[in-house]
Amino acid sequence: NALKLYNNRFSGTLPKLRNKQLEVFDVSINDLEGGVCDFVGEATSMVTFIASSNRLSGPLCDNLILDLPYLEYLHLDDNSLSGTVSGDFVRSDVLNSLNLSNNLFSGELPRSESGGKTLFRLALGHNNFTGTFPMEYSNFYTLSTLELQNNALSGTIESIPSLLNLNVLDLSENQFTGSLPNQFYFLERLSTLRMSENQLTGNVPSSLALCSFLVSVDLRNNQFTSLPNIVQLPGVKEFLAGNNRIDGTLPDLFGYFPGAMSIDLSNNRFTGTIGSSIGSLSDLRVLQLGGNSLTSTIPVGVSNATRLEILEFGKNNLSSTIPSELLFLPSLRV
């Protein structure tokens, strides 16, 4: 009971469905236009509706979720849908995945004090949502992926530690203020944390060290002032904290991120010297330490990181000669 017409060149509007047994309807990656309010027809048994990457427009009517009581997957990303999103879309007790990213939605994020108990992915990024982070989301215990990036959300972030099953958290490119909560030890499954381009302040939480599955951290373009001793993040492949106000002595990067592929601590206020232990970062491809107040020399040991592709030390107070060994790194581009 599935109708899959994805990745074609279909045009026109969504057809009114007449198949009562239809469970899967996928028309993604086409050239469909018009709205999404009146097509359901008799297909009230639908479990999956995917119409991503079309040219759909108009509002997201409540009846779309109310007329489909068994709907588990609703993906309408990459269209031109607009207006507000009702709380009914996160109130459902059966919906697993809601992806409305890359549209023109506005107003506050959909809220619900009940429901959301089966939701594992909520993707509302790249819209025009305003307002604060809903405290109600702390009740979405099953949530694994929360993507709210590139909106105009503001206020502080307090309820994140309640989302115990969270794997991906992306709140980047908003207007959040205040500090990050230090209860990341609750988020044992967190693998991706993206908070770049906000107005966050204070310390980078030391409790990140307890997120043993953490792979990617992006804190760039905020106002963080301190990078405390977070011991080791052995699984982290990407740690990006450039363009902040972090001061203090440059940490031992091998000690902090022994498995890193990309490290960006540029345009901060670090002092001290560049440790030769960087050469022990055998997987390192990108190292950006420019725009700080580092002194002394570039240690020859850096050249032991033989997979380096980008190396940036500009706008510091380094002296002496440039190690000739750097010129022989086989993949170095900058």
PDB file of C-alpha atoms in Angstrom, residues 31-280:
ATOM      1  CA  ASP A  31       8.230  20.135  -9.280  1.00  0.00           C
ATOM      2  CA  LEU A  32       4.861  20.109  -7.543  1.00  0.00           C
ATOM      3  CA  GLU A  33       3.140  23.377  -6.633  1.00  0.00           C
ATOM      4  CA  GLY A  34       0.147  24.518  -4.630  1.00  0.00           C
ATOM      5  CA  GLY A  35      -0.870  23.760  -1.066  1.00  0.00           C
ATOM      6  CA  VAL A  36      -1.015  20.728   1.208  1.00  0.00           C
ATOM      7  CA  CYS A  37      -4.364  21.305   2.912  1.00  0.00           C
ATOM      8  CA  ASP A  38      -6.869  19.437   0.740  1.00  0.00           C
ATOM      9  CA  PHE A  39      -5.162  16.452  -0.842  1.00  0.00           C
ATOM     10  CA  VAL A  40      -5.712  13.806   1.880  1.00  0.00           C
ATOM     11  CA  GLY A  41      -9.136  12.803   0.629  1.00  0.00           C
ATOM     12  CA  GLU A  42      -9.907   9.228   1.672  1.00  0.00           C
ATOM     13  CA  ALA A  43      -6.310   8.206   2.450  1.00  0.00           C
ATOM     14  CA  THR A  44      -6.827   8.477   6.204  1.00  0.00           C
ATOM     15  CA  SER A  45      -4.706   5.383   6.888  1.00  0.00           C
ATOM     16  CA  MET A  46      -1.535   7.100   5.731  1.00  0.00           C
ATOM     17  CA  VAL A  47       1.547   6.426   7.854  1.00  0.00           C
ATOM     18  CA  THR A  48       4.190   8.220   5.779  1.00  0.00           C
ATOM     19  CA  PHE A  49       3.806  11.417   3.748  1.00  0.00           C
ATOM     20  CA  ILE A  50       6.951  12.824   2.129  1.00  0.00           C
ATOM     21  CA  ALA A  51       6.826  15.805  -0.241  1.00  0.00           C
ATOM     22  CA  SER A  52      10.270  17.290   0.325  1.00  0.00           C
ATOM     23  CA  SER A  53      12.053  19.369  -2.325  1.00  0.00           C
ATOM     24  CA  ASN A  54       9.137  20.657  -4.358  1.00  0.00           C
ATOM     25  CA  ARG A  55       7.610  24.121  -4.815  1.00  0.00           C
ATOM     26  CA  LEU A  56       4.702  23.737  -2.421  1.00  0.00           C
ATOM     27  CA  SER A  57       3.410  26.940  -0.839  1.00  0.00           C
ATOM     28  CA  GLY A  58       0.684  28.264   1.409  1.00  0.00           C
ATOM     29  CA  PRO A  59      -0.143  27.393   5.031  1.00  0.00           C
ATOM     30  CA  LEU A  60       0.196  24.151   6.938  1.00  0.00           C
ATOM     31  CA  CYS A  61      -3.426  23.456   7.869  1.00  0.00           C
ATOM     32  CA  ASP A  62      -4.248  21.629  11.101  1.00  0.00           C
ATOM     33  CA  ASN A  63      -6.417  19.135   9.251  1.00  0.00           C
ATOM     34  CA  LEU A  64      -3.291  17.637   7.694  1.00  0.00           C
ATOM     35  CA  ILE A  65      -2.383  16.116  11.042  1.00  0.00           C
ATOM     36  CA  LEU A  66      -5.921  15.781  12.425  1.00  0.00           C
ATOM     37  CA  ASP A  67      -7.214  13.861   9.374  1.00  0.00           C
ATOM     38  CA  LEU A  68      -4.255  11.449   9.487  1.00  0.00           C
ATOM     39  CA  PRO A  69      -4.461   9.795  12.930  1.00  0.00           C
ATOM     40  CA  TYR A  70      -1.864   7.129  12.037  1.00  0.00           C
ATOM     41  CA  LEU A  71       0.737   9.451  10.528  1.00  0.00           C
ATOM     42  CA  GLU A  72       4.265   8.654  11.752  1.00  0.00           C
ATOM     43  CA  TYR A  73       6.470  10.474   9.212  1.00  0.00           C
ATOM     44  CA  LEU A  74       5.706  13.952   7.857  1.00  0.00           C
ATOM     45  CA  HIS A  75       8.497  15.466   5.750  1.00  0.00           C
ATOM     46  CA  LEU A  76       7.745  18.722   3.898  1.00  0.00           C
ATOM     47  CA  ASP A  77      11.229  20.247   3.977  1.00  0.00           C
ATOM     48  CA  ASP A  78      12.685  22.326   1.131  1.00  0.00           C
ATOM     49  CA  ASN A  79       9.489  24.006  -0.033  1.00  0.00           C
ATOM     50  CA  SER A  80       7.960  27.496   0.321  1.00  0.00           C
ATOM     51  CA  LEU A  81       5.311  26.770   2.929  1.00  0.00           C
ATOM     52  CA  SER A  82       4.506  29.708   5.194  1.00  0.00           C
ATOM     53  CA  GLY A  83       2.438  30.872   8.149  1.00  0.00           C
ATOM     54  CA  THR A  84       2.514  29.419  11.650  1.00  0.00           C
ATOM     55  CA  VAL A  85       2.761  25.791  12.757  1.00  0.00           C
ATOM     56  CA  SER A  86       0.098  24.627  15.166  1.00  0.00           C
ATOM     57  CA  GLY A  87       0.880  22.753  18.357  1.00  0.00           C
ATOM     58  CA  ASP A  88      -1.199  19.892  16.934  1.00  0.00           C
ATOM     59  CA  PHE A  89       1.848  18.863  14.924  1.00  0.00           C
ATOM     60  CA  VAL A  90       3.844  18.070  18.074  1.00  0.00           C
ATOM     61  CA  ARG A  91       0.824  16.914  20.096  1.00  0.00           C
ATOM     62  CA  SER A  92       0.343  13.702  18.142  1.00  0.00           C
ATOM     63  CA  ASP A  93       0.876  10.469  20.066  1.00  0.00           C
ATOM     64  CA  VAL A  94       2.029   8.551  16.981  1.00  0.00           C
ATOM     65  CA  LEU A  95       4.201  10.981  14.989  1.00  0.00           C
ATOM     66  CA  ASN A  96       7.855   9.868  14.917  1.00  0.00           C
ATOM     67  CA  SER A  97       9.488  12.379  12.584  1.00  0.00           C
ATOM     68  CA  LEU A  98       8.467  15.935  11.664  1.00  0.00           C
ATOM     69  CA  ASN A  99      10.691  17.726   9.140  1.00  0.00           C
ATOM     70  CA  LEU A 100       9.558  21.221   8.105  1.00  0.00           C
ATOM     71  CA  SER A 101      13.007  22.716   7.590  1.00  0.00           C
ATOM     72  CA  ASN A 102      13.881  25.095   4.756  1.00  0.00           C
ATOM     73  CA  ASN A 103      10.506  26.756   4.408  1.00  0.00           C
ATOM     74  CA  LEU A 104       9.084  30.202   5.251  1.00  0.00           C
ATOM     75  CA  PHE A 105       7.309  29.431   8.527  1.00  0.00           C
ATOM     76  CA  SER A 106       7.115  32.210  11.131  1.00  0.00           C
ATOM     77  CA  GLY A 107       5.708  32.887  14.578  1.00  0.00           C
ATOM     78  CA  GLU A 108       6.577  30.846  17.646  1.00  0.00           C
ATOM     79  CA  LEU A 109       7.690  27.239  17.554  1.00  0.00           C
ATOM     80  CA  PRO A 110       4.857  24.701  17.873  1.00  0.00           C
ATOM     81  CA  ARG A 111       4.255  23.913  21.546  1.00  0.00           C
ATOM     82  CA  SER A 112       2.413  21.240  23.444  1.00  0.00           C
ATOM     83  CA  GLU A 113       2.334  20.328  27.122  1.00  0.00           C
ATOM     84  CA  SER A 114       1.140  16.850  26.188  1.00  0.00           C
ATOM     85  CA  GLY A 115       1.978  14.535  23.328  1.00  0.00           C
ATOM     86  CA  GLY A 116       5.344  14.312  21.621  1.00  0.00           C
ATOM     87  CA  LYS A 117       5.922  11.013  23.400  1.00  0.00           C
ATOM     88  CA  THR A 118       6.858   9.174  20.207  1.00  0.00           C
ATOM     89  CA  LEU A 119       8.722  11.982  18.430  1.00  0.00           C
ATOM     90  CA  PHE A 120      12.357  11.122  17.728  1.00  0.00           C
ATOM     91  CA  ARG A 121      13.132  13.828  15.148  1.00  0.00           C
ATOM     92  CA  LEU A 122      11.967  17.453  15.124  1.00  0.00           C
ATOM     93  CA  ALA A 123      13.521  19.480  12.289  1.00  0.00           C
ATOM     94  CA  LEU A 124      12.344  23.097  12.025  1.00  0.00           C
ATOM     95  CA  GLY A 125      15.573  24.754  10.916  1.00  0.00           C
ATOM     96  CA  HIS A 126      16.009  27.398   8.224  1.00  0.00           C
ATOM     97  CA  ASN A 127      12.695  29.158   8.757  1.00  0.00           C
ATOM     98  CA  ASN A 128      11.666  32.458  10.366  1.00  0.00           C
ATOM     99  CA  PHE A 129      10.544  31.244  13.785  1.00  0.00           C
ATOM    100  CA  THR A 130      10.797  33.715  16.677  1.00  0.00           C
ATOM    101  CA  GLY A 131      10.313  33.547  20.420  1.00  0.00           C
ATOM    102  CA  THR A 132      12.048  31.434  23.030  1.00  0.00           C
ATOM    103  CA  PHE A 133      13.061  27.800  23.358  1.00  0.00           C
ATOM    104  CA  PRO A 134       9.883  25.976  24.494  1.00  0.00           C
ATOM    105  CA  MET A 135      10.163  24.532  27.979  1.00  0.00           C
ATOM    106  CA  GLU A 136       7.543  22.023  26.837  1.00  0.00           C
ATOM    107  CA  TYR A 137      10.172  20.299  24.705  1.00  0.00           C
ATOM    108  CA  SER A 138      11.697  18.939  27.902  1.00  0.00           C
ATOM    109  CA  ASN A 139       8.765  16.489  27.945  1.00  0.00           C
ATOM    110  CA  PHE A 140       9.740  15.003  24.570  1.00  0.00           C
ATOM    111  CA  TYR A 141      11.709  12.203  26.185  1.00  0.00           C
ATOM    112  CA  THR A 142      12.104  10.129  23.019  1.00  0.00           C
ATOM    113  CA  LEU A 143      13.602  12.975  20.996  1.00  0.00           C
ATOM    114  CA  SER A 144      16.876  11.974  19.335  1.00  0.00           C
ATOM    115  CA  THR A 145      17.358  14.815  16.833  1.00  0.00           C
ATOM    116  CA  LEU A 146      16.402  18.460  17.447  1.00  0.00           C
ATOM    117  CA  GLU A 147      17.240  20.887  14.632  1.00  0.00           C
ATOM    118  CA  LEU A 148      16.181  24.518  15.107  1.00  0.00           C
ATOM    119  CA  GLN A 149      19.084  26.191  13.316  1.00  0.00           C
ATOM    120  CA  ASN A 150      18.887  29.409  11.304  1.00  0.00           C
ATOM    121  CA  ASN A 151      15.804  31.009  12.808  1.00  0.00           C
ATOM    122  CA  ALA A 152      15.389  34.119  14.983  1.00  0.00           C
ATOM    123  CA  LEU A 153      14.972  32.371  18.341  1.00  0.00           C
ATOM    124  CA  SER A 154      16.101  34.211  21.465  1.00  0.00           C
ATOM    125  CA  GLY A 155      16.298  33.939  25.242  1.00  0.00           C
ATOM    126  CA  THR A 156      18.176  31.384  27.294  1.00  0.00           C
ATOM    127  CA  ILE A 157      18.467  27.621  26.959  1.00  0.00           C
ATOM    128  CA  GLU A 158      17.538  25.740  30.107  1.00  0.00           C
ATOM    129  CA  SER A 159      15.560  22.583  29.372  1.00  0.00           C
ATOM    130  CA  ILE A 160      18.066  20.751  27.145  1.00  0.00           C
ATOM    131  CA  PRO A 161      19.403  18.443  29.914  1.00  0.00           C
ATOM    132  CA  SER A 162      15.959  16.840  30.212  1.00  0.00           C
ATOM    133  CA  LEU A 163      16.218  15.379  26.705  1.00  0.00           C
ATOM    134  CA  LEU A 164      18.024  12.243  27.800  1.00  0.00           C
ATOM    135  CA  ASN A 165      17.934  10.464  24.421  1.00  0.00           C
ATOM    136  CA  LEU A 166      19.244  13.408  22.433  1.00  0.00           C
ATOM    137  CA  ASN A 167      21.811  12.479  19.797  1.00  0.00           C
ATOM    138  CA  VAL A 168      21.892  15.609  17.581  1.00  0.00           C
ATOM    139  CA  LEU A 169      21.272  19.150  18.865  1.00  0.00           C
ATOM    140  CA  ASP A 170      21.504  22.051  16.411  1.00  0.00           C
ATOM    141  CA  LEU A 171      20.525  25.509  17.699  1.00  0.00           C
ATOM    142  CA  SER A 172      23.042  27.417  15.574  1.00  0.00           C
ATOM    143  CA  GLU A 173      22.373  30.725  13.808  1.00  0.00           C
ATOM    144  CA  ASN A 174      19.846  32.122  16.257  1.00  0.00           C
ATOM    145  CA  GLN A 175      19.943  34.832  18.925  1.00  0.00           C
ATOM    146  CA  PHE A 176      20.226  32.773  22.106  1.00  0.00           C
ATOM    147  CA  THR A 177      21.891  34.464  25.081  1.00  0.00           C
ATOM    148  CA  GLY A 178      23.196  33.474  28.491  1.00  0.00           C
ATOM    149  CA  SER A 179      25.362  30.469  29.235  1.00  0.00           C
ATOM    150  CA  LEU A 180      25.025  26.843  28.250  1.00  0.00           C
ATOM    151  CA  PRO A 181      23.688  24.612  31.029  1.00  0.00           C
ATOM    152  CA  ASN A 182      26.371  22.568  32.734  1.00  0.00           C
ATOM    153  CA  GLN A 183      24.265  19.428  32.990  1.00  0.00           C
ATOM    154  CA  PHE A 184      25.485  17.800  29.808  1.00  0.00           C
ATOM    155  CA  TYR A 185      26.300  14.708  31.844  1.00  0.00           C
ATOM    156  CA  PHE A 186      22.604  13.843  31.433  1.00  0.00           C
ATOM    157  CA  LEU A 187      23.044  13.690  27.646  1.00  0.00           C
ATOM    158  CA  GLU A 188      25.023  10.475  27.502  1.00  0.00           C
ATOM    159  CA  ARG A 189      24.063   9.788  23.869  1.00  0.00           C
ATOM    160  CA  LEU A 190      24.872  13.220  22.452  1.00  0.00           C
ATOM    161  CA  SER A 191      27.092  12.994  19.376  1.00  0.00           C
ATOM    162  CA  THR A 192      26.598  16.361  17.633  1.00  0.00           C
ATOM    163  CA  LEU A 193      26.357  19.760  19.327  1.00  0.00           C
ATOM    164  CA  ARG A 194      25.969  22.865  17.140  1.00  0.00           C
ATOM    165  CA  MET A 195      25.583  26.216  18.889  1.00  0.00           C
ATOM    166  CA  SER A 196      27.486  28.526  16.543  1.00  0.00           C
ATOM    167  CA  GLU A 197      26.433  32.081  15.680  1.00  0.00           C
ATOM    168  CA  ASN A 198      24.467  32.959  18.792  1.00  0.00           C
ATOM    169  CA  GLN A 199      25.271  35.319  21.669  1.00  0.00           C
ATOM    170  CA  LEU A 200      26.170  32.716  24.276  1.00  0.00           C
ATOM    171  CA  THR A 201      28.542  33.668  27.095  1.00  0.00           C
ATOM    172  CA  GLY A 202      30.432  32.173  30.018  1.00  0.00           C
ATOM    173  CA  ASN A 203      32.321  28.897  30.190  1.00  0.00           C
ATOM    174  CA  VAL A 204      32.269  26.081  27.699  1.00  0.00           C
ATOM    175  CA  PRO A 205      30.645  23.457  29.989  1.00  0.00           C
ATOM    176  CA  SER A 206      33.153  21.061  31.495  1.00  0.00           C
ATOM    177  CA  SER A 207      30.415  18.415  31.643  1.00  0.00           C
ATOM    178  CA  LEU A 208      30.879  17.902  27.885  1.00  0.00           C
ATOM    179  CA  ALA A 209      33.685  15.551  28.889  1.00  0.00           C
ATOM    180  CA  LEU A 210      31.043  13.117  30.144  1.00  0.00           C
ATOM    181  CA  CYS A 211      29.378  12.865  26.731  1.00  0.00           C
ATOM    182  CA  SER A 212      31.329   9.801  25.690  1.00  0.00           C
ATOM    183  CA  PHE A 213      29.727   9.578  22.220  1.00  0.00           C
ATOM    184  CA  LEU A 214      30.443  13.208  21.291  1.00  0.00           C
ATOM    185  CA  VAL A 215      31.901  13.513  17.774  1.00  0.00           C
ATOM    186  CA  SER A 216      31.262  17.096  16.607  1.00  0.00           C
ATOM    187  CA  VAL A 217      31.156  20.358  18.617  1.00  0.00           C
ATOM    188  CA  ASP A 218      30.617  23.744  16.944  1.00  0.00           C
ATOM    189  CA  LEU A 219      30.604  26.789  19.248  1.00  0.00           C
ATOM    190  CA  ARG A 220      31.960  29.378  16.804  1.00  0.00           C
ATOM    191  CA  ASN A 221      30.894  33.013  16.731  1.00  0.00           C
ATOM    192  CA  ASN A 222      29.656  33.422  20.282  1.00  0.00           C
ATOM    193  CA  GLN A 223      31.033  35.214  23.355  1.00  0.00           C
ATOM    194  CA  PHE A 224      32.399  32.328  25.399  1.00  0.00           C
ATOM    195  CA  THR A 225      35.197  33.406  27.727  1.00  0.00           C
ATOM    196  CA  SER A 226      36.630  30.217  29.159  1.00  0.00           C
ATOM    197  CA  LEU A 227      37.545  26.717  28.025  1.00  0.00           C
ATOM    198  CA  PRO A 228      37.890  24.845  31.325  1.00  0.00           C
ATOM    199  CA  ASN A 229      39.885  21.676  31.751  1.00  0.00           C
ATOM    200  CA  ILE A 230      37.506  19.208  30.133  1.00  0.00           C
ATOM    201  CA  VAL A 231      40.080  16.413  30.444  1.00  0.00           C
ATOM    202  CA  GLN A 232      39.691  14.386  27.241  1.00  0.00           C
ATOM    203  CA  LEU A 233      37.113  14.105  24.518  1.00  0.00           C
ATOM    204  CA  PRO A 234      38.648  11.061  22.829  1.00  0.00           C
ATOM    205  CA  GLY A 235      35.851  10.548  20.315  1.00  0.00           C
ATOM    206  CA  VAL A 236      35.625  14.151  19.124  1.00  0.00           C
ATOM    207  CA  LYS A 237      36.582  14.541  15.468  1.00  0.00           C
ATOM    208  CA  GLU A 238      35.632  18.205  15.150  1.00  0.00           C
ATOM    209  CA  PHE A 239      35.957  20.892  17.828  1.00  0.00           C
ATOM    210  CA  LEU A 240      35.226  24.402  16.558  1.00  0.00           C
ATOM    211  CA  ALA A 241      35.296  27.365  18.939  1.00  0.00           C
ATOM    212  CA  GLY A 242      36.718  30.151  16.799  1.00  0.00           C
ATOM    213  CA  ASN A 243      35.591  33.772  17.063  1.00  0.00           C
ATOM    214  CA  ASN A 244      34.850  33.881  20.771  1.00  0.00           C
ATOM    215  CA  ARG A 245      36.527  35.647  23.695  1.00  0.00           C
ATOM    216  CA  ILE A 246      38.242  32.653  25.268  1.00  0.00           C
ATOM    217  CA  ASP A 247      41.381  33.579  27.165  1.00  0.00           C
ATOM    218  CA  GLY A 248      44.016  31.740  29.145  1.00  0.00           C
ATOM    219  CA  THR A 249      46.882  29.505  28.098  1.00  0.00           C
ATOM    220  CA  LEU A 250      46.425  27.435  24.953  1.00  0.00           C
ATOM    221  CA  PRO A 251      45.580  23.922  26.171  1.00  0.00           C
ATOM    222  CA  ASP A 252      47.399  20.743  25.239  1.00  0.00           C
ATOM    223  CA  LEU A 253      45.382  19.915  22.143  1.00  0.00           C
ATOM    224  CA  PHE A 254      46.484  16.286  22.083  1.00  0.00           C
ATOM    225  CA  GLY A 255      45.397  15.939  25.697  1.00  0.00           C
ATOM    226  CA  TYR A 256      41.988  17.437  24.979  1.00  0.00           C
ATOM    227  CA  PHE A 257      41.177  15.985  21.554  1.00  0.00           C
ATOM    228  CA  PRO A 258      43.422  12.970  20.811  1.00  0.00           C
ATOM    229  CA  GLY A 259      41.302  11.807  17.851  1.00  0.00           C
ATOM    230  CA  ALA A 260      40.512  15.198  16.291  1.00  0.00           C
ATOM    231  CA  MET A 261      40.399  15.809  12.548  1.00  0.00           C
ATOM    232  CA  SER A 262      39.539  19.527  12.753  1.00  0.00           C
ATOM    233  CA  ILE A 263      40.291  22.058  15.520  1.00  0.00           C
ATOM    234  CA  ASP A 264      39.404  25.756  15.298  1.00  0.00           C
ATOM    235  CA  LEU A 265      40.372  28.012  18.213  1.00  0.00           C
ATOM    236  CA  SER A 266      41.122  31.041  16.031  1.00  0.00           C
ATOM    237  CA  ASN A 267      40.274  34.652  16.891  1.00  0.00           C
ATOM    238  CA  ASN A 268      40.204  34.243  20.643  1.00  0.00           C
ATOM    239  CA  ARG A 269      42.538  35.517  23.357  1.00  0.00           C
ATOM    240  CA  PHE A 270      44.769  32.524  23.966  1.00  0.00           C
ATOM    241  CA  THR A 271      48.318  33.071  25.189  1.00  0.00           C
ATOM    242  CA  GLY A 272      51.255  30.740  25.684  1.00  0.00           C
ATOM    243  CA  THR A 273      53.012  28.525  23.176  1.00  0.00           C
ATOM    244  CA  ILE A 274      52.070  25.913  20.603  1.00  0.00           C
ATOM    245  CA  GLY A 275      52.830  22.485  22.012  1.00  0.00           C
ATOM    246  CA  SER A 276      54.783  19.944  19.984  1.00  0.00           C
ATOM    247  CA  SER A 277      52.222  17.292  21.026  1.00  0.00           C
ATOM    248  CA  ILE A 278      50.100  18.520  18.094  1.00  0.00           C
ATOM    249  CA  GLY A 279      52.258  16.198  16.016  1.00  0.00           C
ATOM    250  CA  SER A 280      50.680  13.266  17.846  1.00  0.00           C
TER     251      SER A 280
END
